[in-house]
Short mmCIF file of N, CA and C in Angstrom, two decimals:
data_model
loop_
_atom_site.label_atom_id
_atom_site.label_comp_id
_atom_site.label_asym_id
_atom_site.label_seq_id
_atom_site.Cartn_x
_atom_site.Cartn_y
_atom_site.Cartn_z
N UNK A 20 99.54 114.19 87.45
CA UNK A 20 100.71 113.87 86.64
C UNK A 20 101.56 112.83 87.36
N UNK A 21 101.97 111.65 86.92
CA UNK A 21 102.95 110.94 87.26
C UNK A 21 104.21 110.84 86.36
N UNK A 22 104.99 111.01 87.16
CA UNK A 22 107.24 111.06 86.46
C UNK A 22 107.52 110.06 87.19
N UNK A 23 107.89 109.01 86.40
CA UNK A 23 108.67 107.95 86.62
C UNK A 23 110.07 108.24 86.20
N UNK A 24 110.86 107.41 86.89
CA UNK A 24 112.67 107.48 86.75
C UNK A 24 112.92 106.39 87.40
N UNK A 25 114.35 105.85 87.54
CA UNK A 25 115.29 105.13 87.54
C UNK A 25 115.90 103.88 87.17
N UNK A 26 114.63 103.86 85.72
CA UNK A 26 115.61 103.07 84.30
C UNK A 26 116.46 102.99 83.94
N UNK A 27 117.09 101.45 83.71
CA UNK A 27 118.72 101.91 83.65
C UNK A 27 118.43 100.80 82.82
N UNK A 28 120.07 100.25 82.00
CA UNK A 28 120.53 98.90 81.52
C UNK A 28 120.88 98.40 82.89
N UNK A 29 121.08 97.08 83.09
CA UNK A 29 121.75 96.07 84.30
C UNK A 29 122.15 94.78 83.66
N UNK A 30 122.60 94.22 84.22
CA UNK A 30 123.07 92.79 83.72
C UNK A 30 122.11 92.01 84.69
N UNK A 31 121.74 90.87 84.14
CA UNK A 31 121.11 90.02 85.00
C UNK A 31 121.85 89.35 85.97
N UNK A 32 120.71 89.06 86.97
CA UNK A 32 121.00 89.23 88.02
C UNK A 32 120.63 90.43 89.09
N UNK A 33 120.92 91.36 88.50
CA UNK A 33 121.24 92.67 89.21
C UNK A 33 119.81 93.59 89.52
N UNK A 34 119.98 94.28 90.49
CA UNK A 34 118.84 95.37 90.69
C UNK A 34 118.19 96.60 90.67
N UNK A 35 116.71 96.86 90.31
CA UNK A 35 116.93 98.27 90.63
C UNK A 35 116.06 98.69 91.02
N UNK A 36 115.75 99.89 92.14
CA UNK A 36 114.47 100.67 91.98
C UNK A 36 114.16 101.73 91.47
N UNK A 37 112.49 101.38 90.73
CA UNK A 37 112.04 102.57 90.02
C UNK A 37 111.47 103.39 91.36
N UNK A 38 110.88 104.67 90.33
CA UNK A 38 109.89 105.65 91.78
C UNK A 38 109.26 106.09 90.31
N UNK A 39 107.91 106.90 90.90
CA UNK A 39 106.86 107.05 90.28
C UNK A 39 106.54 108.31 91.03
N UNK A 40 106.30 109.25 90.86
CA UNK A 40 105.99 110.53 91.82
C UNK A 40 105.08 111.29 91.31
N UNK A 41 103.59 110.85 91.93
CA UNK A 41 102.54 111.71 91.57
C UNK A 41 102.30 113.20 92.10
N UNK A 42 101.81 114.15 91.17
CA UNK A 42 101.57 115.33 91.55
C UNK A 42 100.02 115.71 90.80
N UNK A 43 99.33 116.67 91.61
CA UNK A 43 98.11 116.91 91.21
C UNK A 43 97.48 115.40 91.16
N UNK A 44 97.93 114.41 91.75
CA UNK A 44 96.74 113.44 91.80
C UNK A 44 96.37 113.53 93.49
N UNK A 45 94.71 113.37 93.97
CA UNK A 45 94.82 113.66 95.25
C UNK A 45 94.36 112.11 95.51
N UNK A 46 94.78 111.66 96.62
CA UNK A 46 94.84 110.74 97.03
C UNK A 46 93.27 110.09 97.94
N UNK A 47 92.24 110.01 96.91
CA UNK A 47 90.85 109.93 97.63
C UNK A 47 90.65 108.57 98.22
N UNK A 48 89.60 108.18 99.31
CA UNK A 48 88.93 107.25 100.12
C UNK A 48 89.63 105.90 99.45
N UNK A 49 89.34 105.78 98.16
CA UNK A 49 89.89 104.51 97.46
C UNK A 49 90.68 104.73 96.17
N UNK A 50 91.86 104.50 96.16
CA UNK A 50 92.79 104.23 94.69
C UNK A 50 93.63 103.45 94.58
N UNK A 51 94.37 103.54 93.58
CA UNK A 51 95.34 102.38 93.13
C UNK A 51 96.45 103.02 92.55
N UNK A 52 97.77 102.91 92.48
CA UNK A 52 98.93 102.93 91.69
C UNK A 52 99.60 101.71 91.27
N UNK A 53 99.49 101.56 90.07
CA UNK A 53 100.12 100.63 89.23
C UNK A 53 101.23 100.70 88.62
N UNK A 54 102.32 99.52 88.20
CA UNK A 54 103.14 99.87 87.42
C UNK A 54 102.66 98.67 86.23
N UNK A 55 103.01 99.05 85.13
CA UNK A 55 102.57 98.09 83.66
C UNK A 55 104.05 97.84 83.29
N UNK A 56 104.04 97.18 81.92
CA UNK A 56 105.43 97.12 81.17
C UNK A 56 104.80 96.61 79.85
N UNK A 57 105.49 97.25 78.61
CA UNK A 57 105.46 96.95 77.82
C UNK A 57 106.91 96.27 76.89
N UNK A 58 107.09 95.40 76.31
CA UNK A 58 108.73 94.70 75.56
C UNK A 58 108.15 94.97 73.86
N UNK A 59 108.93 94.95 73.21
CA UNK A 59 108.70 95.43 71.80
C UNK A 59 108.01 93.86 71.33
N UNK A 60 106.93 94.06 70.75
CA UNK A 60 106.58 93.38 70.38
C UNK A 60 105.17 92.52 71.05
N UNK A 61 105.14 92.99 72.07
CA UNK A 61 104.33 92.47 73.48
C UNK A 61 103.45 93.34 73.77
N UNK A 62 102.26 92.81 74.20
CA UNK A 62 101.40 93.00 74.70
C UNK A 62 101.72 94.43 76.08
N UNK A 63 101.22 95.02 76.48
CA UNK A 63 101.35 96.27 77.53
C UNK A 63 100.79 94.80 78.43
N UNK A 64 101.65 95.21 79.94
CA UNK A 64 101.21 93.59 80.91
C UNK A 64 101.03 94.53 82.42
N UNK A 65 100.02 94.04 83.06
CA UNK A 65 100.39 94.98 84.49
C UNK A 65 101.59 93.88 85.47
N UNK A 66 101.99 94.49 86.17
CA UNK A 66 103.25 93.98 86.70
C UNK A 66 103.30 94.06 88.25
N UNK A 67 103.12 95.15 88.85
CA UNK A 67 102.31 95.23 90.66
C UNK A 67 101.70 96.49 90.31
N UNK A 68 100.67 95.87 91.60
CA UNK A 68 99.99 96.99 91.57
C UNK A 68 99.30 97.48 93.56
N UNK A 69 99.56 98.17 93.51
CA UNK A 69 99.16 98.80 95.17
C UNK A 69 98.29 99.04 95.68
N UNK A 70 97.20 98.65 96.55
CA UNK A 70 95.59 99.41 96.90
C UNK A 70 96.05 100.67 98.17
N UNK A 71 94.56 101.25 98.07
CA UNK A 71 94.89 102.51 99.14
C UNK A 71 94.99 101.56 100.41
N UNK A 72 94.73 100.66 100.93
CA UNK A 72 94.87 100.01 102.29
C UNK A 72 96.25 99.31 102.15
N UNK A 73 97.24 99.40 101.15
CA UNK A 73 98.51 99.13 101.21
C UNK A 73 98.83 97.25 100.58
N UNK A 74 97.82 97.27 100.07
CA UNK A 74 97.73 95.64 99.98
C UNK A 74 97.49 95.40 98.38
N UNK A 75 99.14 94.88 98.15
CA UNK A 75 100.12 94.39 96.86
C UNK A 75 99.53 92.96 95.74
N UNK A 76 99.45 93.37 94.90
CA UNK A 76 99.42 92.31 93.59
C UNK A 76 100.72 92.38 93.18
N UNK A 77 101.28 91.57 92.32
CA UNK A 77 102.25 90.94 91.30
C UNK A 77 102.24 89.77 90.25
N UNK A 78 102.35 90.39 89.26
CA UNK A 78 102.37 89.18 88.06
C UNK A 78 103.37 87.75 88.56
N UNK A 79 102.99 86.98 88.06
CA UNK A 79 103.48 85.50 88.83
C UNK A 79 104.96 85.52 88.51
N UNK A 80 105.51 86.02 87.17
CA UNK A 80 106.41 85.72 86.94
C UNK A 80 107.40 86.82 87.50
N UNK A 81 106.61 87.90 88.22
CA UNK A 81 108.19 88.65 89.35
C UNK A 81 107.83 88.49 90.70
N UNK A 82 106.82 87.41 90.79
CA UNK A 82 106.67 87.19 92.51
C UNK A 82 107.51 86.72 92.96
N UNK A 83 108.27 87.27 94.57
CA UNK A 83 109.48 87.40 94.68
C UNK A 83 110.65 87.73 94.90
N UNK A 84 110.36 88.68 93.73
CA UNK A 84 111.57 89.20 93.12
C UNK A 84 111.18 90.66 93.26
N UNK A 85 110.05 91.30 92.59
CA UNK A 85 109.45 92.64 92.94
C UNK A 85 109.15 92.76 93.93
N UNK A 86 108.90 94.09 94.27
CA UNK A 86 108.04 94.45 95.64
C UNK A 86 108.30 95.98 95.30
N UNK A 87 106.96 96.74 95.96
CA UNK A 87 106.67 97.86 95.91
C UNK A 87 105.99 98.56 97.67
N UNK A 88 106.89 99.68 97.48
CA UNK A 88 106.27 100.21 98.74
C UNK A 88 106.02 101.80 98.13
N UNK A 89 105.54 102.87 99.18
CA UNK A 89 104.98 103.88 99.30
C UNK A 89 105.27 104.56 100.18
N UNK A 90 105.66 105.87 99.83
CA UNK A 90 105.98 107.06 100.51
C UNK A 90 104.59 107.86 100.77
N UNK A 91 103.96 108.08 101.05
CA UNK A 91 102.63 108.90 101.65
C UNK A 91 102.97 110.20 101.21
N UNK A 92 103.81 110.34 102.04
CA UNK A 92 104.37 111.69 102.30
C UNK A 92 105.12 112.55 101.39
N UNK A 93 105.67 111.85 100.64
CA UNK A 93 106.14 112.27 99.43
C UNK A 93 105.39 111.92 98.22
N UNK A 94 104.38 110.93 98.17
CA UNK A 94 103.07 110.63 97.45
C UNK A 94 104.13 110.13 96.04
N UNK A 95 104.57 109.10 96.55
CA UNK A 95 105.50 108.68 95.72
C UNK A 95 105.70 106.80 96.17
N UNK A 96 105.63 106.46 94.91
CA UNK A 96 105.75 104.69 94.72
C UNK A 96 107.16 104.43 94.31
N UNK A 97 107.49 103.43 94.95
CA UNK A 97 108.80 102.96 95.03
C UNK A 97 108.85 101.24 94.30
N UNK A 98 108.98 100.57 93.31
CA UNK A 98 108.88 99.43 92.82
C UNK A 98 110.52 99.24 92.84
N UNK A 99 110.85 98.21 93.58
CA UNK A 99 111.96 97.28 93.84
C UNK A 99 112.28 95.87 93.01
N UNK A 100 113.38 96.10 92.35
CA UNK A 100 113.39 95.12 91.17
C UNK A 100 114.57 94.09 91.62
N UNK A 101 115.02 93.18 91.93
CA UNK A 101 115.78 92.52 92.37
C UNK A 101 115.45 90.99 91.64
N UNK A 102 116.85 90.50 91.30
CA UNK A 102 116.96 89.15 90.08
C UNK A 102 116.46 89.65 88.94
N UNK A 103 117.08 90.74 88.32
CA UNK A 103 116.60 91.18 87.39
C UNK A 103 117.19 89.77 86.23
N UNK A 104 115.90 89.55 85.42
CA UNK A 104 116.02 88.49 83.88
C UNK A 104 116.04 89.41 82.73
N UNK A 105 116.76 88.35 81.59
CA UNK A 105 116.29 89.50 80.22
C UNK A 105 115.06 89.79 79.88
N UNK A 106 114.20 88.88 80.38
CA UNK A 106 112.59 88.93 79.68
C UNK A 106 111.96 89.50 80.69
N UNK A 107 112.97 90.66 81.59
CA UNK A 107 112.30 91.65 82.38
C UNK A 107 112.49 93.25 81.41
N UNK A 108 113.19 92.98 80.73
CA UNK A 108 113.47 93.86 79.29
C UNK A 108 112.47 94.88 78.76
N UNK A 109 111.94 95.81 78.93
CA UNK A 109 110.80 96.61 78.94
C UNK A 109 110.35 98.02 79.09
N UNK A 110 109.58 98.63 78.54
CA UNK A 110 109.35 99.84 79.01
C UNK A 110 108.53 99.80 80.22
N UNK A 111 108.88 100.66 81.25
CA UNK A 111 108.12 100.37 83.05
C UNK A 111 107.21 101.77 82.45
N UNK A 112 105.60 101.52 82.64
CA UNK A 112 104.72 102.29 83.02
C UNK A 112 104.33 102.38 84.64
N UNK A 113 104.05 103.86 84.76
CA UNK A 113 103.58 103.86 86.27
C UNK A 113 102.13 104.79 86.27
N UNK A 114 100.61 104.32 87.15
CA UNK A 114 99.62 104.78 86.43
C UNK A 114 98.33 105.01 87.74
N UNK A 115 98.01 105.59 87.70
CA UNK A 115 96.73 105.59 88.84
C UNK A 115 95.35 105.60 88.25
N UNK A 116 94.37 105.30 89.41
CA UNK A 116 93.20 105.61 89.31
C UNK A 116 92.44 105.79 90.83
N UNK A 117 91.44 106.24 90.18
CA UNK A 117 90.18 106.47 91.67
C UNK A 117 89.39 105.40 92.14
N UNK A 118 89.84 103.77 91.91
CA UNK A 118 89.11 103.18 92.07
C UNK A 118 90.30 101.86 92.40
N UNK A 119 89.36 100.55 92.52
CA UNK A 119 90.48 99.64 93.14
C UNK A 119 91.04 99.39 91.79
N UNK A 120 92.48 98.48 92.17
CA UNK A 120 93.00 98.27 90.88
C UNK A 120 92.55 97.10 89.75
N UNK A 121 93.26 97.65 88.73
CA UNK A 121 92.62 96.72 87.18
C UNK A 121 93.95 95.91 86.93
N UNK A 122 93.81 95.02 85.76
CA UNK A 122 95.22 94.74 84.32
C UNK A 122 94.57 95.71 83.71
N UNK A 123 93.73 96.16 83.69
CA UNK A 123 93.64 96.96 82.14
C UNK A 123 94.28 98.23 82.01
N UNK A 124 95.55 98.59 81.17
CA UNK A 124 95.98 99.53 81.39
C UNK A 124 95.33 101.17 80.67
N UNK A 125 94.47 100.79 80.04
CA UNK A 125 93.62 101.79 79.30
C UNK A 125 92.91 102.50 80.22
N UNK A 126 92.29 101.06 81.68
CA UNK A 126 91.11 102.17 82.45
C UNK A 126 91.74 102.94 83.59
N UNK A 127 93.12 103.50 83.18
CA UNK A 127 93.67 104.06 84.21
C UNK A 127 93.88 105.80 83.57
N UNK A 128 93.13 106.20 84.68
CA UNK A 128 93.12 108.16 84.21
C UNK A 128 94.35 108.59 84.27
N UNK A 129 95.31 108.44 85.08
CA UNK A 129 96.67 109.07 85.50
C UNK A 129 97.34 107.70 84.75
N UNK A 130 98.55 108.33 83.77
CA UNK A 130 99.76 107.13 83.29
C UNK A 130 100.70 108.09 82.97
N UNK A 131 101.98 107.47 83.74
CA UNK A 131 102.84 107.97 83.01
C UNK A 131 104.16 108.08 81.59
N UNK A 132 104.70 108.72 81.57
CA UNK A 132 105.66 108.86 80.17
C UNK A 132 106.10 107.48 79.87
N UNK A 133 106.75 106.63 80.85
CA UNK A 133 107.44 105.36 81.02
C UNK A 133 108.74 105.69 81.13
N UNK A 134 109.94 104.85 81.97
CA UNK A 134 111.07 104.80 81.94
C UNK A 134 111.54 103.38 81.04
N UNK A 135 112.39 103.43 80.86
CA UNK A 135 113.24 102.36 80.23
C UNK A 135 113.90 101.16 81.04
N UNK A 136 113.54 99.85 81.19
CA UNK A 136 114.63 98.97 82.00
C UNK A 136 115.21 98.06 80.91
N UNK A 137 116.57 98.04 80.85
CA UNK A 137 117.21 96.67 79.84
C UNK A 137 118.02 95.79 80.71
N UNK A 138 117.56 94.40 80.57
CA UNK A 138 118.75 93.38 81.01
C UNK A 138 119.55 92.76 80.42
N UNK A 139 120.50 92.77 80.06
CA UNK A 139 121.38 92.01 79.69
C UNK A 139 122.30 90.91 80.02
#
């Protein structure tokens, strides 16, 4: 199970971090945690994504500006949003799998509910 939280409205400019906190997922030899986003009207987009050796992707247009780290220990993902734009406007998915990471947000076994981010 993954619970994502700390969706908010912000004004642009401004920042925030999400967290993603997996439970009952066990953390085998090779995986991935992703975060996606979907905007009304838009395509579902992957956005970063994390390998088990700690080594980060990002869509071009929040390189930068995102960054994501990892709690082990609390088996919990931390995505850092800073210069937040309006056309960062979106529902934040957060999602795993047992294998290295994809874009495809379908081939991911673990996804969660989504939180909400709005910029204004």
């Amino acid at each position: 199970q993954l619970v994502e939280s700390g969706g908010a409205s912000v004004q642009a400019g401004g920042s925030l971090r999400l967290s993603c906190k997996a439970s009952g997922f066990y953390q085998r030899r090779r995986y991935c945690m992703a975060w996606f986003r979907q905007a009304p009207g838009n395509e579902r987009e992957a956005v970063a994504s994390m390998e088990t050796d700690g080594v980060t992707s990002y869509k071009d247009s929040v390189k930068g500006r995102f960054s994501i780290s990892k709690d082990t220990y609390k088996n919990t993902l931390y995505p850092q949003m800073n210069s937040l734009k309006p056309e960062d406007t979106a529902m934040y998915y957060c999602t795993a799998r047992d294998r290295r990471c994809s874009d495809d947000y379908w081939s991911y076994k673990y996804r969660g509910q989504g939180t909400q981010v709005t910029v204004s």
